[in-house]
Amino acid sequence: SQTIHQWPATLVQPVGSPLSLECTVEGTSNPNLYWYRQAAGRGLQLLFYSVGIGQISSEVPQNLSASRPQDRQFILSSKKLLLSDSGFYLCAWTGGVPINYGYTFGSGTRLTVV
Amino acid sequence: SQQGEEDPQALSIQEGENATMNCSYKTSINNLQWYRQNSGRGLVHLILIRSNEREKHSGRLRVTLDTSKKSSSLLITASRAADTASYFCATLTYRDDKIIFGKGTRLHILP
């Protein structure tokens, strides 16, 4: 069966420090991968998505970046965190074109920038 | 850009009652999906309804879709305390391979 792993679960980082969040999927190949951010009490904002290795689409220009070094690995990074980067970060995957399938989400990373 | 908008933003009902949440969207869709999020957790996919479908059931869940009104509703029958969560609708348009979420409805089931 397919599983998705996201870590760390919580993170407290000072302003200006770097960030690296990792997401991996098991039990499938060539998944579509997504990074979402959720501000407190708000909906989900799509940040990046990837349909293949090295293919990254950015939805919101900001100081975050994403990379997909391997088929089932998706990494969210920042060189210098801002206070506004605080939030709940969620990774998700779907198999191929998501016409008939819902997304499977990881358990999320709570990031607090202080 | 915001595609789906849920209504109401928050809903409190007694255990055993039915809960209805609505979602409106702006552009033509391929499908519409509903998700549940327990506090501080990831989202769980509940049900997907395609644009050519009008109603779908899954256990105590019933979803309707009215493409002429660009709206959907999620009905949870015989609510339970465990149904307390936020519920999000998400839409997939024909142009994209990504789904866009609304802001969600916070449902609280009172004992």
PDB file of C-alpha atoms in Angstrom:
ATOM      1  CA  SER A   1       0.000   0.000   0.000  1.00  0.00           C
ATOM      2  CA  GLN A   2       1.056   3.574  -0.584  1.00  0.00           C
ATOM      3  CA  THR A   3       2.221   5.741   2.272  1.00  0.00           C
ATOM      4  CA  ILE A   4       3.441   9.290   2.561  1.00  0.00           C
ATOM      5  CA  HIS A   5       5.938  10.477   5.125  1.00  0.00           C
ATOM      6  CA  GLN A   6       6.552  14.065   6.080  1.00  0.00           C
ATOM      7  CA  TRP A   7       9.004  15.385   8.633  1.00  0.00           C
ATOM      8  CA  PRO A   8       9.654  16.962  10.980  1.00  0.00           C
ATOM      9  CA  ALA A   9       6.262  17.236  12.673  1.00  0.00           C
ATOM     10  CA  THR A  10       7.100  20.515  14.386  1.00  0.00           C
ATOM     11  CA  LEU A  11       9.851  23.034  13.875  1.00  0.00           C
ATOM     12  CA  VAL A  12      10.776  26.314  15.537  1.00  0.00           C
ATOM     13  CA  GLN A  13      13.277  28.352  13.566  1.00  0.00           C
ATOM     14  CA  PRO A  14      14.680  31.882  14.004  1.00  0.00           C
ATOM     15  CA  VAL A  15      14.137  34.537  11.365  1.00  0.00           C
ATOM     16  CA  GLY A  16      16.842  34.392   8.736  1.00  0.00           C
ATOM     17  CA  SER A  17      17.658  30.733   9.232  1.00  0.00           C
ATOM     18  CA  PRO A  18      17.415  28.135   6.428  1.00  0.00           C
ATOM     19  CA  LEU A  19      14.622  25.604   6.068  1.00  0.00           C
ATOM     20  CA  SER A  20      14.394  22.110   4.671  1.00  0.00           C
ATOM     21  CA  LEU A  21      11.215  20.035   4.859  1.00  0.00           C
ATOM     22  CA  GLU A  22      11.140  16.590   3.328  1.00  0.00           C
ATOM     23  CA  CYS A  23       8.350  14.467   1.965  1.00  0.00           C
ATOM     24  CA  THR A  24       8.630  10.938   0.624  1.00  0.00           C
ATOM     25  CA  VAL A  25       6.085   8.586  -0.878  1.00  0.00           C
ATOM     26  CA  GLU A  26       6.304   4.805  -0.777  1.00  0.00           C
ATOM     27  CA  GLY A  27       4.513   2.141  -2.729  1.00  0.00           C
ATOM     28  CA  THR A  28       4.012   4.001  -5.977  1.00  0.00           C
ATOM     29  CA  SER A  29       6.007   5.408  -8.845  1.00  0.00           C
ATOM     30  CA  ASN A  30       5.902   8.708 -10.711  1.00  0.00           C
ATOM     31  CA  PRO A  31       3.451  10.392  -8.341  1.00  0.00           C
ATOM     32  CA  ASN A  32       2.321  13.984  -8.700  1.00  0.00           C
ATOM     33  CA  LEU A  33       3.610  15.779  -5.601  1.00  0.00           C
ATOM     34  CA  TYR A  34       2.365  18.960  -3.963  1.00  0.00           C
ATOM     35  CA  TRP A  35       3.324  21.369  -1.194  1.00  0.00           C
ATOM     36  CA  TYR A  36       0.530  23.338   0.488  1.00  0.00           C
ATOM     37  CA  ARG A  37       0.669  25.887   3.300  1.00  0.00           C
ATOM     38  CA  GLN A  38      -2.141  26.537   5.726  1.00  0.00           C
ATOM     39  CA  ALA A  39      -2.149  29.671   7.870  1.00  0.00           C
ATOM     40  CA  ALA A  40      -3.932  29.442  11.225  1.00  0.00           C
ATOM     41  CA  GLY A  41      -7.682  28.976  10.715  1.00  0.00           C
ATOM     42  CA  ARG A  42      -7.370  29.385   6.961  1.00  0.00           C
ATOM     43  CA  GLY A  43      -7.632  27.311   3.830  1.00  0.00           C
ATOM     44  CA  LEU A  44      -4.802  25.694   1.943  1.00  0.00           C
ATOM     45  CA  GLN A  45      -2.555  27.624  -0.374  1.00  0.00           C
ATOM     46  CA  LEU A  46      -0.805  25.667  -3.107  1.00  0.00           C
ATOM     47  CA  LEU A  47       2.905  26.500  -3.120  1.00  0.00           C
ATOM     48  CA  PHE A  48       4.539  24.067  -5.531  1.00  0.00           C
ATOM     49  CA  TYR A  49       3.693  20.961  -7.499  1.00  0.00           C
ATOM     50  CA  SER A  50       5.718  18.472  -9.483  1.00  0.00           C
ATOM     51  CA  VAL A  51       4.711  15.949 -12.122  1.00  0.00           C
ATOM     52  CA  GLY A  52       8.185  14.404 -12.454  1.00  0.00           C
ATOM     53  CA  ILE A  53      11.817  14.461 -11.355  1.00  0.00           C
ATOM     54  CA  GLY A  54      13.268  17.934 -11.715  1.00  0.00           C
ATOM     55  CA  GLN A  55       9.905  19.392 -12.804  1.00  0.00           C
ATOM     56  CA  ILE A  56       8.677  22.056 -10.399  1.00  0.00           C
ATOM     57  CA  SER A  57       5.810  24.477 -10.885  1.00  0.00           C
ATOM     58  CA  SER A  58       5.604  27.444  -8.562  1.00  0.00           C
ATOM     59  CA  GLU A  59       2.240  28.902  -7.711  1.00  0.00           C
ATOM     60  CA  VAL A  60       3.212  31.720  -5.377  1.00  0.00           C
ATOM     61  CA  PRO A  61       6.432  33.731  -5.790  1.00  0.00           C
ATOM     62  CA  GLN A  62       8.137  34.015  -2.403  1.00  0.00           C
ATOM     63  CA  ASN A  63      11.324  33.077  -0.618  1.00  0.00           C
ATOM     64  CA  LEU A  64      10.520  29.382  -0.704  1.00  0.00           C
ATOM     65  CA  SER A  65      11.723  26.868  -3.267  1.00  0.00           C
ATOM     66  CA  ALA A  66      11.071  23.206  -3.971  1.00  0.00           C
ATOM     67  CA  SER A  67      13.079  20.396  -5.473  1.00  0.00           C
ATOM     68  CA  ARG A  68      12.425  16.845  -6.534  1.00  0.00           C
ATOM     69  CA  PRO A  69      15.772  15.048  -6.589  1.00  0.00           C
ATOM     70  CA  GLN A  70      14.222  11.590  -6.756  1.00  0.00           C
ATOM     71  CA  ASP A  71      10.944  10.210  -8.091  1.00  0.00           C
ATOM     72  CA  ARG A  72       9.287   9.911  -4.695  1.00  0.00           C
ATOM     73  CA  GLN A  73      11.025  12.703  -2.793  1.00  0.00           C
ATOM     74  CA  PHE A  74       9.865  16.293  -2.591  1.00  0.00           C
ATOM     75  CA  ILE A  75      11.762  18.938  -0.623  1.00  0.00           C
ATOM     76  CA  LEU A  76      10.653  22.420   0.434  1.00  0.00           C
ATOM     77  CA  SER A  77      13.455  24.866   1.207  1.00  0.00           C
ATOM     78  CA  SER A  78      14.243  28.405   2.111  1.00  0.00           C
ATOM     79  CA  LYS A  79      17.574  30.173   2.408  1.00  0.00           C
ATOM     80  CA  LYS A  80      16.295  32.758   4.882  1.00  0.00           C
ATOM     81  CA  LEU A  81      13.017  32.360   6.745  1.00  0.00           C
ATOM     82  CA  LEU A  82      10.634  35.260   7.336  1.00  0.00           C
ATOM     83  CA  LEU A  83       8.094  35.592  10.146  1.00  0.00           C
ATOM     84  CA  SER A  84       5.363  35.289   7.525  1.00  0.00           C
ATOM     85  CA  ASP A  85       6.612  31.799   6.629  1.00  0.00           C
ATOM     86  CA  SER A  86       5.060  30.437   9.826  1.00  0.00           C
ATOM     87  CA  GLY A  87       2.266  27.988   9.173  1.00  0.00           C
ATOM     88  CA  PHE A  88       1.268  24.398   8.704  1.00  0.00           C
ATOM     89  CA  TYR A  89       2.962  22.806   5.685  1.00  0.00           C
ATOM     90  CA  LEU A  90       1.372  19.825   4.031  1.00  0.00           C
ATOM     91  CA  CYS A  91       2.736  17.514   1.392  1.00  0.00           C
ATOM     92  CA  ALA A  92       0.353  15.552  -0.817  1.00  0.00           C
ATOM     93  CA  TRP A  93       0.504  13.085  -3.667  1.00  0.00           C
ATOM     94  CA  THR A  94      -1.739  11.655  -6.304  1.00  0.00           C
ATOM     95  CA  GLY A  95      -1.156   8.991  -8.896  1.00  0.00           C
ATOM     96  CA  GLY A  96      -0.930  10.374 -12.404  1.00  0.00           C
ATOM     97  CA  VAL A  97      -3.638  12.695 -13.625  1.00  0.00           C
ATOM     98  CA  PRO A  98      -5.920  13.294 -10.624  1.00  0.00           C
ATOM     99  CA  ILE A  99      -9.154  13.071 -12.530  1.00  0.00           C
ATOM    100  CA  ASN A 100     -10.555  10.126 -10.640  1.00  0.00           C
ATOM    101  CA  TYR A 101      -8.571  10.172  -7.448  1.00  0.00           C
ATOM    102  CA  GLY A 102      -8.310  12.334  -4.404  1.00  0.00           C
ATOM    103  CA  TYR A 103      -5.097  13.529  -2.886  1.00  0.00           C
ATOM    104  CA  THR A 104      -3.352  11.724  -0.044  1.00  0.00           C
ATOM    105  CA  PHE A 105      -1.839  14.098   2.467  1.00  0.00           C
ATOM    106  CA  GLY A 106       1.024  13.754   4.876  1.00  0.00           C
ATOM    107  CA  SER A 107       0.555  14.563   8.540  1.00  0.00           C
ATOM    108  CA  GLY A 108       2.027  18.038   8.168  1.00  0.00           C
ATOM    109  CA  THR A 109       4.824  20.138   9.627  1.00  0.00           C
ATOM    110  CA  ARG A 110       4.004  22.951  12.033  1.00  0.00           C
ATOM    111  CA  LEU A 111       6.596  25.672  11.386  1.00  0.00           C
ATOM    112  CA  THR A 112       6.967  28.589  13.769  1.00  0.00           C
ATOM    113  CA  VAL A 113       9.407  31.309  12.814  1.00  0.00           C
ATOM    114  CA  VAL A 114      10.500  33.371  15.808  1.00  0.00           C
TER     115      VAL A 114
ATOM    116  CA  SER B   1      -6.844  32.484  -6.605  1.00  0.00           C
ATOM    117  CA  GLN B   2      -9.826  31.246  -4.593  1.00  0.00           C
ATOM    118  CA  GLN B   3     -11.986  28.764  -6.446  1.00  0.00           C
ATOM    119  CA  GLY B   4     -14.158  27.149  -3.811  1.00  0.00           C
ATOM    120  CA  GLU B   5     -15.942  28.934  -0.991  1.00  0.00           C
ATOM    121  CA  GLU B   6     -17.565  26.965   1.816  1.00  0.00           C
ATOM    122  CA  ASP B   7     -20.607  28.095   3.713  1.00  0.00           C
ATOM    123  CA  PRO B   8     -21.068  28.403   6.633  1.00  0.00           C
ATOM    124  CA  GLN B   9     -17.617  29.159   7.993  1.00  0.00           C
ATOM    125  CA  ALA B  10     -18.565  27.479  11.272  1.00  0.00           C
ATOM    126  CA  LEU B  11     -21.378  25.172  12.322  1.00  0.00           C
ATOM    127  CA  SER B  12     -22.355  23.739  15.701  1.00  0.00           C
ATOM    128  CA  ILE B  13     -25.020  21.055  15.975  1.00  0.00           C
ATOM    129  CA  GLN B  14     -26.185  18.476  18.484  1.00  0.00           C
ATOM    130  CA  GLU B  15     -24.940  14.936  18.196  1.00  0.00           C
ATOM    131  CA  GLY B  16     -27.351  12.885  16.129  1.00  0.00           C
ATOM    132  CA  GLU B  17     -28.480  15.792  13.956  1.00  0.00           C
ATOM    133  CA  ASN B  18     -27.607  16.161  10.311  1.00  0.00           C
ATOM    134  CA  ALA B  19     -24.923  18.626   9.208  1.00  0.00           C
ATOM    135  CA  THR B  20     -25.009  20.345   5.839  1.00  0.00           C
ATOM    136  CA  MET B  21     -22.136  22.314   4.350  1.00  0.00           C
ATOM    137  CA  ASN B  22     -22.136  24.108   1.043  1.00  0.00           C
ATOM    138  CA  CYS B  23     -19.464  24.964  -1.469  1.00  0.00           C
ATOM    139  CA  SER B  24     -19.627  27.399  -4.368  1.00  0.00           C
ATOM    140  CA  TYR B  25     -17.063  27.743  -7.120  1.00  0.00           C
ATOM    141  CA  LYS B  26     -16.390  30.091  -9.980  1.00  0.00           C
ATOM    142  CA  THR B  27     -15.183  28.258 -13.083  1.00  0.00           C
ATOM    143  CA  SER B  28     -16.117  25.019 -14.831  1.00  0.00           C
ATOM    144  CA  ILE B  29     -14.740  21.963 -13.111  1.00  0.00           C
ATOM    145  CA  ASN B  30     -13.683  18.424 -13.924  1.00  0.00           C
ATOM    146  CA  ASN B  31     -14.488  17.170 -10.445  1.00  0.00           C
ATOM    147  CA  LEU B  32     -15.122  18.387  -6.928  1.00  0.00           C
ATOM    148  CA  GLN B  33     -13.746  16.746  -3.816  1.00  0.00           C
ATOM    149  CA  TRP B  34     -14.464  16.998  -0.112  1.00  0.00           C
ATOM    150  CA  TYR B  35     -11.826  16.584   2.581  1.00  0.00           C
ATOM    151  CA  ARG B  36     -11.853  16.459   6.380  1.00  0.00           C
ATOM    152  CA  GLN B  37      -9.141  17.850   8.638  1.00  0.00           C
ATOM    153  CA  ASN B  38      -8.950  17.107  12.317  1.00  0.00           C
ATOM    154  CA  SER B  39      -7.233  19.797  14.363  1.00  0.00           C
ATOM    155  CA  GLY B  40      -3.514  19.931  13.663  1.00  0.00           C
ATOM    156  CA  ARG B  41      -3.584  16.992  11.281  1.00  0.00           C
ATOM    157  CA  GLY B  42      -3.360  16.394   7.557  1.00  0.00           C
ATOM    158  CA  LEU B  43      -6.387  16.276   5.299  1.00  0.00           C
ATOM    159  CA  VAL B  44      -8.303  13.089   4.614  1.00  0.00           C
ATOM    160  CA  HIS B  45     -10.050  12.589   1.300  1.00  0.00           C
ATOM    161  CA  LEU B  46     -13.760  11.852   1.805  1.00  0.00           C
ATOM    162  CA  ILE B  47     -15.455  11.749  -1.547  1.00  0.00           C
ATOM    163  CA  LEU B  48     -15.037  12.830  -5.174  1.00  0.00           C
ATOM    164  CA  ILE B  49     -17.881  13.734  -7.499  1.00  0.00           C
ATOM    165  CA  ARG B  50     -17.349  14.199 -11.221  1.00  0.00           C
ATOM    166  CA  SER B  51     -18.882  17.028 -13.199  1.00  0.00           C
ATOM    167  CA  ASN B  52     -21.312  14.635 -14.912  1.00  0.00           C
ATOM    168  CA  GLU B  53     -22.594  13.266 -11.605  1.00  0.00           C
ATOM    169  CA  ARG B  54     -25.324  14.863  -9.520  1.00  0.00           C
ATOM    170  CA  GLU B  55     -25.231  12.899  -6.290  1.00  0.00           C
ATOM    171  CA  LYS B  56     -22.928  10.485  -4.550  1.00  0.00           C
ATOM    172  CA  HIS B  57     -23.098   8.550  -1.285  1.00  0.00           C
ATOM    173  CA  SER B  58     -20.460   7.098   0.992  1.00  0.00           C
ATOM    174  CA  GLY B  59     -21.639   5.744   4.343  1.00  0.00           C
ATOM    175  CA  ARG B  60     -23.196   8.658   6.250  1.00  0.00           C
ATOM    176  CA  LEU B  61     -21.992  11.154   3.645  1.00  0.00           C
ATOM    177  CA  ARG B  62     -24.059  12.463   0.777  1.00  0.00           C
ATOM    178  CA  VAL B  63     -22.644  14.892  -1.756  1.00  0.00           C
ATOM    179  CA  THR B  64     -24.621  16.733  -4.393  1.00  0.00           C
ATOM    180  CA  LEU B  65     -23.336  18.752  -7.311  1.00  0.00           C
ATOM    181  CA  ASP B  66     -25.238  21.377  -9.295  1.00  0.00           C
ATOM    182  CA  THR B  67     -23.018  22.524 -12.150  1.00  0.00           C
ATOM    183  CA  SER B  68     -25.610  25.047 -13.360  1.00  0.00           C
ATOM    184  CA  LYS B  69     -25.362  26.842 -10.019  1.00  0.00           C
ATOM    185  CA  LYS B  70     -21.672  26.001  -9.579  1.00  0.00           C
ATOM    186  CA  SER B  71     -22.351  24.625  -6.121  1.00  0.00           C
ATOM    187  CA  SER B  72     -22.029  21.462  -4.073  1.00  0.00           C
ATOM    188  CA  SER B  73     -23.276  20.342  -0.688  1.00  0.00           C
ATOM    189  CA  LEU B  74     -21.969  17.819   1.815  1.00  0.00           C
ATOM    190  CA  LEU B  75     -24.498  16.217   4.136  1.00  0.00           C
ATOM    191  CA  ILE B  76     -23.377  14.220   7.162  1.00  0.00           C
ATOM    192  CA  THR B  77     -26.258  12.280   8.631  1.00  0.00           C
ATOM    193  CA  ALA B  78     -26.614  11.199  12.264  1.00  0.00           C
ATOM    194  CA  SER B  79     -23.578  13.219  13.329  1.00  0.00           C
ATOM    195  CA  ARG B  80     -21.161  11.905  15.920  1.00  0.00           C
ATOM    196  CA  ALA B  81     -18.617  13.591  18.189  1.00  0.00           C
ATOM    197  CA  ALA B  82     -15.868  12.173  15.972  1.00  0.00           C
ATOM    198  CA  ASP B  83     -17.212  14.212  13.048  1.00  0.00           C
ATOM    199  CA  THR B  84     -15.923  17.379  14.741  1.00  0.00           C
ATOM    200  CA  ALA B  85     -13.386  18.711  12.224  1.00  0.00           C
ATOM    201  CA  SER B  86     -12.916  21.206   9.418  1.00  0.00           C
ATOM    202  CA  TYR B  87     -14.341  20.264   6.041  1.00  0.00           C
ATOM    203  CA  PHE B  88     -12.924  21.556   2.770  1.00  0.00           C
ATOM    204  CA  CYS B  89     -14.146  21.413  -0.774  1.00  0.00           C
ATOM    205  CA  ALA B  90     -11.587  21.324  -3.558  1.00  0.00           C
ATOM    206  CA  THR B  91     -12.063  21.664  -7.282  1.00  0.00           C
ATOM    207  CA  LEU B  92     -10.149  20.403 -10.280  1.00  0.00           C
ATOM    208  CA  THR B  93     -10.567  22.422 -13.446  1.00  0.00           C
ATOM    209  CA  TYR B  94     -10.152  21.053 -16.954  1.00  0.00           C
ATOM    210  CA  ARG B  95      -7.013  23.102 -17.510  1.00  0.00           C
ATOM    211  CA  ASP B  96      -5.002  21.944 -14.540  1.00  0.00           C
ATOM    212  CA  ASP B  97      -3.614  18.907 -12.800  1.00  0.00           C
ATOM    213  CA  LYS B  98      -3.893  20.484  -9.376  1.00  0.00           C
ATOM    214  CA  ILE B  99      -6.835  21.117  -7.082  1.00  0.00           C
ATOM    215  CA  ILE B 100      -7.707  24.368  -5.368  1.00  0.00           C
ATOM    216  CA  PHE B 101      -9.137  24.367  -1.847  1.00  0.00           C
ATOM    217  CA  GLY B 102     -11.695  26.578  -0.210  1.00  0.00           C
ATOM    218  CA  LYS B 103     -11.251  28.009   3.292  1.00  0.00           C
ATOM    219  CA  GLY B 104     -13.306  25.308   4.954  1.00  0.00           C
ATOM    220  CA  THR B 105     -16.222  24.892   7.334  1.00  0.00           C
ATOM    221  CA  ARG B 106     -15.455  24.224  10.991  1.00  0.00           C
ATOM    222  CA  LEU B 107     -17.966  21.687  12.258  1.00  0.00           C
ATOM    223  CA  HIS B 108     -18.453  21.176  15.991  1.00  0.00           C
ATOM    224  CA  ILE B 109     -20.672  18.362  17.226  1.00  0.00           C
ATOM    225  CA  LEU B 110     -22.094  19.090  20.660  1.00  0.00           C
ATOM    226  CA  PRO B 111     -22.603  16.138  23.061  1.00  0.00           C
TER     227      PRO B 111
END
